Every structure is written in structure tokens, then in C-alpha cells.
PDB file of C-alpha atoms in Angstrom:
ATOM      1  CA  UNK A 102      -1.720  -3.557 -24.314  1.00  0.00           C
ATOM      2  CA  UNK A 103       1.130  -5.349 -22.520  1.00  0.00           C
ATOM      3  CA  UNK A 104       2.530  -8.488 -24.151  1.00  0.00           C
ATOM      4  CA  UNK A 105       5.508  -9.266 -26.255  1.00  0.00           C
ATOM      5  CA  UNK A 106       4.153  -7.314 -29.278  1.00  0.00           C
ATOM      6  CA  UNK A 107       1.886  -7.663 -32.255  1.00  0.00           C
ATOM      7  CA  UNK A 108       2.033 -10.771 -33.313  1.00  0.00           C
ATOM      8  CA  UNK A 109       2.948 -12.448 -30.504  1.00  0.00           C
ATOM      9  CA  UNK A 110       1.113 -13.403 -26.684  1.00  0.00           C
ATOM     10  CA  UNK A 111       2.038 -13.507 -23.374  1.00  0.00           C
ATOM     11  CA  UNK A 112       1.827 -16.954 -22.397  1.00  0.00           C
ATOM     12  CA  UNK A 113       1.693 -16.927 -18.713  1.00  0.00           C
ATOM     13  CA  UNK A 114      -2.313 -15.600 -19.608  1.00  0.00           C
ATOM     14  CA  UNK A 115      -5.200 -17.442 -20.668  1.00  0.00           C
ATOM     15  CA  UNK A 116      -6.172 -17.186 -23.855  1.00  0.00           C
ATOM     16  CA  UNK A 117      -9.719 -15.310 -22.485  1.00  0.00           C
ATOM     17  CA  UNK A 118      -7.796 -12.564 -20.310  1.00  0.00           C
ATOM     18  CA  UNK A 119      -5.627 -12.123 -23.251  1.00  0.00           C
ATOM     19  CA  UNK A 120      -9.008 -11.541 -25.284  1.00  0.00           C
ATOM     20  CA  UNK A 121     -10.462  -9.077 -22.280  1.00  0.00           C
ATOM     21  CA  UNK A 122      -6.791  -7.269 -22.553  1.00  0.00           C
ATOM     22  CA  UNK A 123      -7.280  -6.912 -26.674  1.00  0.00           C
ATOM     23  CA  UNK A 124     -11.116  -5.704 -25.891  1.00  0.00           C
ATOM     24  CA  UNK A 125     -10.017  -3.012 -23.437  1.00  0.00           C
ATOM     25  CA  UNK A 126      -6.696  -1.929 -25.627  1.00  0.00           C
ATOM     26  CA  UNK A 127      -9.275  -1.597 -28.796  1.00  0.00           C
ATOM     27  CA  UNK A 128     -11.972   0.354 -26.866  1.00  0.00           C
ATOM     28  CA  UNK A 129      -9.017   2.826 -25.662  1.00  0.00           C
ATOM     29  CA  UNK A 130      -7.525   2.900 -29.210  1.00  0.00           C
ATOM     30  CA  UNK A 131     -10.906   4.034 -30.600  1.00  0.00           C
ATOM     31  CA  UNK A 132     -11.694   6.543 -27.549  1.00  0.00           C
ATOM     32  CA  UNK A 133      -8.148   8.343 -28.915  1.00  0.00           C
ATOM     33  CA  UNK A 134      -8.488   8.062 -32.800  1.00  0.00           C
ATOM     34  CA  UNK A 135     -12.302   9.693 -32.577  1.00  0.00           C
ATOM     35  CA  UNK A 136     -10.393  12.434 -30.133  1.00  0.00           C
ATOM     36  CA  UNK A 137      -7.656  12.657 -32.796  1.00  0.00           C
ATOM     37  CA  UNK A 138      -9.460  12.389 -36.202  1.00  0.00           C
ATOM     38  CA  UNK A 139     -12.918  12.601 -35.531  1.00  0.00           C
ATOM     39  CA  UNK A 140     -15.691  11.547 -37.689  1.00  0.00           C
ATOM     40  CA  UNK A 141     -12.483  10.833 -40.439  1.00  0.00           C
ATOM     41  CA  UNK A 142     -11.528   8.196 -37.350  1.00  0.00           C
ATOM     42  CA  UNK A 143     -11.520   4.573 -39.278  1.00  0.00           C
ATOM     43  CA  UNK A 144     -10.347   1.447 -38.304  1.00  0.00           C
ATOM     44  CA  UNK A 145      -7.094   1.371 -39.937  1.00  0.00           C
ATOM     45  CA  UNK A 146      -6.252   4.129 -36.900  1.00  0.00           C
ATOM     46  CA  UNK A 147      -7.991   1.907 -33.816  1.00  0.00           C
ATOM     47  CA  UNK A 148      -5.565  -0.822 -35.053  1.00  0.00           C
ATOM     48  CA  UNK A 149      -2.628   1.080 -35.540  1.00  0.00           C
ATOM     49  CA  UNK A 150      -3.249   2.677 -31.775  1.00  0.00           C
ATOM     50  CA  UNK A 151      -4.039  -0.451 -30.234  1.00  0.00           C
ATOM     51  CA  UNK A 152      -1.266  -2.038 -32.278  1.00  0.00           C
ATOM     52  CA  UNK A 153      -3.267  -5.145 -33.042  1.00  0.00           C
ATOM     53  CA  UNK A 154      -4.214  -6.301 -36.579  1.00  0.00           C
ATOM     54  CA  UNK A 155      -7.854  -6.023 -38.661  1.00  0.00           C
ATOM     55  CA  UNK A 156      -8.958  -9.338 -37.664  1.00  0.00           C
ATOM     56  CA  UNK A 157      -8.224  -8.696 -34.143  1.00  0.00           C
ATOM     57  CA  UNK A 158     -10.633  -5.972 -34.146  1.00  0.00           C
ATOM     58  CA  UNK A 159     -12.890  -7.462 -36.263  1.00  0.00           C
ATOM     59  CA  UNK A 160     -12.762 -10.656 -33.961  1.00  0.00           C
ATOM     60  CA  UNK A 161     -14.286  -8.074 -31.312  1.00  0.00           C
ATOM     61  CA  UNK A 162     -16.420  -5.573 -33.349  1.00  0.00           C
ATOM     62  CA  UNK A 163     -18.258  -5.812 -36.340  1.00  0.00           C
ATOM     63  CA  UNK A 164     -17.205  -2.326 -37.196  1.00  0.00           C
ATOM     64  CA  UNK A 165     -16.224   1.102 -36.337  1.00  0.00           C
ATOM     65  CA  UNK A 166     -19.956   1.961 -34.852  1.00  0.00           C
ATOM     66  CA  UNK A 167     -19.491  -0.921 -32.633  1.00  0.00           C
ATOM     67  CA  UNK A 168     -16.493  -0.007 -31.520  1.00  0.00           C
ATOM     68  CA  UNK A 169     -17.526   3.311 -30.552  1.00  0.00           C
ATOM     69  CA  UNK A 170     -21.138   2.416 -28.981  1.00  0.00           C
ATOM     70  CA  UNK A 171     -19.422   0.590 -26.496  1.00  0.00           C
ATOM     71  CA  UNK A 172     -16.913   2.669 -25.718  1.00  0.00           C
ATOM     72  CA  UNK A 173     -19.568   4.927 -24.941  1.00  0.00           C
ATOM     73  CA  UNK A 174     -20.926   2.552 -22.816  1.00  0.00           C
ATOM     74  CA  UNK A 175     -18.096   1.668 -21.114  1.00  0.00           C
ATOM     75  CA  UNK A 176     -17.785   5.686 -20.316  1.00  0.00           C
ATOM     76  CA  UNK A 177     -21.250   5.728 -19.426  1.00  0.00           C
ATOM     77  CA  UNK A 178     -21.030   2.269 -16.729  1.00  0.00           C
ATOM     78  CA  UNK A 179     -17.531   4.344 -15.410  1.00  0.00           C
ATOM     79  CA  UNK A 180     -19.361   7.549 -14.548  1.00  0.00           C
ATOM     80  CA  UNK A 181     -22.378   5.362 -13.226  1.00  0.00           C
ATOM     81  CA  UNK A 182     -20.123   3.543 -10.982  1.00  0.00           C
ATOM     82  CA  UNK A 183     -18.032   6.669  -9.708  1.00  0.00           C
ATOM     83  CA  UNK A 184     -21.595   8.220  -8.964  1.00  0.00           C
ATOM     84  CA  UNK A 185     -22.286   5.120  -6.598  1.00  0.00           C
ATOM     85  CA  UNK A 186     -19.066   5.202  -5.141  1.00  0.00           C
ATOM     86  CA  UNK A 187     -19.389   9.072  -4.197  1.00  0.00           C
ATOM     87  CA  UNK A 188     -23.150   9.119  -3.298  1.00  0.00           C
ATOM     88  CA  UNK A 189     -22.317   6.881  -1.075  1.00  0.00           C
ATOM     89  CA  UNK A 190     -19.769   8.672   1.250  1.00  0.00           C
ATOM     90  CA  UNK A 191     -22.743  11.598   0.635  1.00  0.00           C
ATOM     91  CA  UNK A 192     -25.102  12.322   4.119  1.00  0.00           C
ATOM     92  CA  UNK A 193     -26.801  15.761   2.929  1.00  0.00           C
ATOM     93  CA  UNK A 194     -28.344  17.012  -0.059  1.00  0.00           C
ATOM     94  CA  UNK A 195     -25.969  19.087  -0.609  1.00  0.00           C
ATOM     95  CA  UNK A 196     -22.777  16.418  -0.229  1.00  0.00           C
ATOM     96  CA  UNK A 197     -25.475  14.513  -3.284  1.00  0.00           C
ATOM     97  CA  UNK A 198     -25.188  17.915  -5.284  1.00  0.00           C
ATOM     98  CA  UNK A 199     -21.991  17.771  -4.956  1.00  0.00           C
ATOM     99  CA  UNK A 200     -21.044  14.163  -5.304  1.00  0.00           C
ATOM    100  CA  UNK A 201     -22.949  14.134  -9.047  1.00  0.00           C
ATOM    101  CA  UNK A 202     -20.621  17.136  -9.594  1.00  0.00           C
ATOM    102  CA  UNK A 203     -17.452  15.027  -8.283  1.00  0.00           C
ATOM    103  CA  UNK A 204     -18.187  12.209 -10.506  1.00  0.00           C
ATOM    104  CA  UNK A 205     -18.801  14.137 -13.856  1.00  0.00           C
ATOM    105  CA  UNK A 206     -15.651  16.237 -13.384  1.00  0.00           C
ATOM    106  CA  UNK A 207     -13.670  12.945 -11.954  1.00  0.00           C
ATOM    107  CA  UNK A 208     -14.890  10.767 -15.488  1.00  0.00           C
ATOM    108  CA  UNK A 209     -14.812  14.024 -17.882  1.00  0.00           C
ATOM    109  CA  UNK A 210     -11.451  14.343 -17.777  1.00  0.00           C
ATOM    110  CA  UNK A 211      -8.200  12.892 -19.898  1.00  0.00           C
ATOM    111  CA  UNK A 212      -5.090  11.799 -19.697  1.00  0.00           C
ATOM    112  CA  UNK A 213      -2.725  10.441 -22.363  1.00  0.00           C
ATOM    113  CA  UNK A 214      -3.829   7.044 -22.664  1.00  0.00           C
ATOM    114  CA  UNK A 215      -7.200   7.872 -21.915  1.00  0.00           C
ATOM    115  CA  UNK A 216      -8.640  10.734 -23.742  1.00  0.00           C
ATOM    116  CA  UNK A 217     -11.488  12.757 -21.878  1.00  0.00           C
ATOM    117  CA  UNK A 218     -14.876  11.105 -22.857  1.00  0.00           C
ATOM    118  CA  UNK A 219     -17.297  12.541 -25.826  1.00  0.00           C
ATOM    119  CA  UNK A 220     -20.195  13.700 -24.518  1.00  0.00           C
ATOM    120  CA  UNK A 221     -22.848  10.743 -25.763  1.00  0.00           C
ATOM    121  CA  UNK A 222     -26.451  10.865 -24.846  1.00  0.00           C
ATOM    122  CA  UNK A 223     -25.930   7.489 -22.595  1.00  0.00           C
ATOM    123  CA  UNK A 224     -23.671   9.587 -20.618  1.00  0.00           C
ATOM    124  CA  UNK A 225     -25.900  12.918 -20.795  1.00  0.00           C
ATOM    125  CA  UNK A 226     -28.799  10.876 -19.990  1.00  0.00           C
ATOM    126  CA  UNK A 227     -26.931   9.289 -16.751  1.00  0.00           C
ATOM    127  CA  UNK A 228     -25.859  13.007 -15.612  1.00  0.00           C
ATOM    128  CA  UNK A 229     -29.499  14.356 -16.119  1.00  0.00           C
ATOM    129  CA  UNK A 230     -30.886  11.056 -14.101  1.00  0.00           C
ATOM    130  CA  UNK A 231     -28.823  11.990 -10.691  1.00  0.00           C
ATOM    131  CA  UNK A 232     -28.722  15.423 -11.335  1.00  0.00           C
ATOM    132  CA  UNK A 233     -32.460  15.702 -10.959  1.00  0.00           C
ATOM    133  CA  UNK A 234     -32.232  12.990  -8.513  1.00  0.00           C
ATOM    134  CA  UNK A 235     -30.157  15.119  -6.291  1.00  0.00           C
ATOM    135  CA  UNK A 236     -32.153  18.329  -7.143  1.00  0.00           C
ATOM    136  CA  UNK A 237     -35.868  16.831  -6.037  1.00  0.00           C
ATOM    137  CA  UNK A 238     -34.487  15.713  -2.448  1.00  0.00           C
ATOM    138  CA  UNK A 239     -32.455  19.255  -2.124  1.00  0.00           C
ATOM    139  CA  UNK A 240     -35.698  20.826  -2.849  1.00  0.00           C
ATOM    140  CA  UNK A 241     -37.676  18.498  -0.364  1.00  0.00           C
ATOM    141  CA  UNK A 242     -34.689  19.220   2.470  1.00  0.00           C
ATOM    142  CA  UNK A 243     -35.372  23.011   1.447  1.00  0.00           C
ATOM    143  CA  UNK A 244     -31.983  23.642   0.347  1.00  0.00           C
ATOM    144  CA  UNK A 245     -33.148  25.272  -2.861  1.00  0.00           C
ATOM    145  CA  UNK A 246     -36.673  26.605  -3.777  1.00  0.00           C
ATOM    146  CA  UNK A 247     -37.807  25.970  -7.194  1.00  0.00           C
ATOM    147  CA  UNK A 248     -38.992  22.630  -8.347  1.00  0.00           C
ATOM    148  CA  UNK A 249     -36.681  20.847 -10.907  1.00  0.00           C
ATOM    149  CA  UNK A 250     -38.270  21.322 -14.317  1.00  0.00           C
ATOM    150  CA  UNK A 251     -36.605  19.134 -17.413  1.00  0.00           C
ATOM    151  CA  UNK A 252     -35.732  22.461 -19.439  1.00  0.00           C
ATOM    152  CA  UNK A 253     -33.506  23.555 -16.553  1.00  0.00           C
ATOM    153  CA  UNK A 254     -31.929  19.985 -15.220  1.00  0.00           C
ATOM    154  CA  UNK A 255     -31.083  19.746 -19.643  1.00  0.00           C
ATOM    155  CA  UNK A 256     -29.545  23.485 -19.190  1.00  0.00           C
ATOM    156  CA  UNK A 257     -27.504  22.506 -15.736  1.00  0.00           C
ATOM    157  CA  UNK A 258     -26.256  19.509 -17.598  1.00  0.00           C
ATOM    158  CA  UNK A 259     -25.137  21.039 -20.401  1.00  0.00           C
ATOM    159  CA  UNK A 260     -23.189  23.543 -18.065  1.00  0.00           C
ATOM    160  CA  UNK A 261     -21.882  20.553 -16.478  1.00  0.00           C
ATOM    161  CA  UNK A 262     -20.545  18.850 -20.069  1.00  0.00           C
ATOM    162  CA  UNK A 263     -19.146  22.662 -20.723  1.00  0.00           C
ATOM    163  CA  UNK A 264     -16.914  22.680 -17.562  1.00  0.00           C
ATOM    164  CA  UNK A 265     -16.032  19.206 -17.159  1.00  0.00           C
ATOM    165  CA  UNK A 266     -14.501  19.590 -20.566  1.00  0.00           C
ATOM    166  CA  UNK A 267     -13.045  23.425 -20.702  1.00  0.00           C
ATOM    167  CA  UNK A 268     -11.047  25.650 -18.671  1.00  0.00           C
ATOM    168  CA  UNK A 269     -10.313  29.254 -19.625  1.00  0.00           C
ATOM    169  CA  UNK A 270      -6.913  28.994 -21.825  1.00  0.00           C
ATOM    170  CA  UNK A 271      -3.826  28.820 -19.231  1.00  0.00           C
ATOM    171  CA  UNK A 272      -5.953  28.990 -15.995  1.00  0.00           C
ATOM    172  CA  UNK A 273      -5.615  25.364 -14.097  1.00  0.00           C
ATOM    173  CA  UNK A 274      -8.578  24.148 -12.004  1.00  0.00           C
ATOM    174  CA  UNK A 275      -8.515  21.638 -10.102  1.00  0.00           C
ATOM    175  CA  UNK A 276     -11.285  18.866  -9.930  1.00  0.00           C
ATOM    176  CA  UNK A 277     -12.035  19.637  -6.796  1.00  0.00           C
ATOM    177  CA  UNK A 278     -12.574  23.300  -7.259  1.00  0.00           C
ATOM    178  CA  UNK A 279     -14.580  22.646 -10.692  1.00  0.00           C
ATOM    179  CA  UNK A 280     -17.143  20.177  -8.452  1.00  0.00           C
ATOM    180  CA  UNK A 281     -17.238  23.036  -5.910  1.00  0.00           C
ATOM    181  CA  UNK A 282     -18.130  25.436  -8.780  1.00  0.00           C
ATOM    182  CA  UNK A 283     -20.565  23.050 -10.445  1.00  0.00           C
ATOM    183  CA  UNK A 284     -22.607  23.028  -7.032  1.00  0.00           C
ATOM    184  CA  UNK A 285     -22.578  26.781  -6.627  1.00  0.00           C
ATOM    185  CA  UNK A 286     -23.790  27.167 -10.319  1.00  0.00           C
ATOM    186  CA  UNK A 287     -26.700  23.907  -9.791  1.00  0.00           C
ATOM    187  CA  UNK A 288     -27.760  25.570  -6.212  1.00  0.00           C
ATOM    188  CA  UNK A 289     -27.945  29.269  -7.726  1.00  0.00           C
ATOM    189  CA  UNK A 290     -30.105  27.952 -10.557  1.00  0.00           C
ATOM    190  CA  UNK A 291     -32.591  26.717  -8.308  1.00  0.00           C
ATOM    191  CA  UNK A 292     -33.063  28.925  -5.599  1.00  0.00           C
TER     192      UNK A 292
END
């Protein structure tokens, strides 16, 4: 959070951006100390992340749950909105396969203020939406040949979670080669 320090505000913004600043600073702060601790996570380390006091967060969440629910949500609402922005630019079936891989690898991963997102079912549930989207007008265009079936759309999503998060130990891959391989692995498991 940018501002003179804890304690203190930055005058030259209203009291309600100040607030939004706080909001966003605690939802990051929690994002890292689940990455960090866990399920020991507490709110004594969201504070001492977001370097804000207890009432501050309490001011925003009612408690740790809270904190983390909308977190999720706010991962959720960013993959959702990179999804739009990429289906967009999308003409063919294919470019759609390929865009829901682009956004899941684009919002999967983590940097050091931002820590790569847990895999919630709002997000799962978001991924298996366009995924099956994109699979039911691939299979009208003929692109692939079996039907989408739940079982296998919950099976290519799960290989989707698995590669947005890992890469074999010292081997870099780049987003745009992981999307690439997610659309090779979603077209060979419906041909």
C-alpha cells in the first residue's frame, strides 16, 4: 500500500480511495500469508503483510474467511475478465480453445506481490464454464469429434489447474508455450 506508513495517510486522497487502497493491500496480504502459512494463515499475518492494524482489517472483513472468499472472488472476476478480453480477439474455435488456455495460464501465475491464485471452486467452476463452452462449438465446427461429457471437461480442467501451476523442476515455459500445450492436450482429448 503506498502512503506515508502505518499510522499515517496520504492526504492528497480521499478518504474512500484511501479505503479501496487498504481493501486491495488486505486482499493481497491474505492471497500471500495463505501461500506462505496455509491453513495456520491468521490475521495477525494479513496485517503484518499489508502493514495495517486489526481494526483496519476488521473495518473491511469480519474475519479471516471473509478475507479469503473474496479474494477468491476477486481471482475468480480477474480470470473472468481476461477470458473476455482474449475471446474477444478469438475468430475460430480453435483461437476460443486457445484463448480459455491463455487466460488460465495468464491469471494462474505469481509474482512477488501477487502470489499465483489457489485453485477455488469459483475459479474451477469459471474454467469448466468456457472450457466446455469452447469445446461444444469446436465440436459443432468439426474440429474435434467427441461430444463434451462433464467427466472429461472436470479431467481437462484439472490438467489445466496442474500446468498453470507446475513446471518440471528447472525447465522454464513460457505462457505462451503452456497455452499452446494446454490446446494440444484439450484437442487430443476430444478427437
Amino acid at each position: 500500500m503506498s502512503g506515508p506508513g502505518r499510522g499515517h495517510w496520504d492526504r492528497k486522497r480521499s478518504a474512500t480511495e484511501r479505503g479501496a487502497a487498504r481493501r486491495l493491500a488486505l486482499l493481497a496480504a491474505t492471497r500471500r500469508a495463505i501461500a506462505d502459512h496455509g491453513a495456520d494463515a491468521n490475521v495477525g499475518h494479513v496485517v503484518a503483510l499489508a502493514g495495517v492494524g486489526r481494526n483496519t482489517f476488521y473495518a473491511h472483513f469480519p474475519d479471516l474467511r471473509a478475507a479469503r472468499d473474496a479474494a477468491e472472488d476477486e481471482e475468480s472476476e480477474r480470470f473472468r475478465a481476461v477470458l473476455a478480453a482474449e475471446w474477444a480477439e478469438a475468430r475460430t474455435p480453435r483461437e476460443r480453445l486457445r484463448a480459455v488456455a491463455r487466460a488460465w495460464v495468464l491469471t494462474s501465475n505469481g509474482s512477488a506481490e501477487h502470489p499465483p491464485p489457489r485453485l477455488d471452486e469459483r475459479r474451477l467452476g469459471r474454467l469448466e464454464r468456457a472450457l466446455w463452452d469452447a469445446l461444444v462449438e469446436a465440436r459443432a465446427s468439426g474440429l474435434i469429434g467427441r461430444e463434451p461429457d462433464a467427466f472429461r471437461v472436470r479431467c481437462l480442467a484439472g490438467a489445466f489447474a496442474a500446468a498453470a501451476s507446475d513446471s518440471p523442476r528447472g525447465v522454464a515455459i513460457e505462457e505462451d508455450e503452456r497455452a499452446e500445450i494446454l490446446l494440444d492436450f484439450s484437442l487430443r482429448a476430444f478427437r
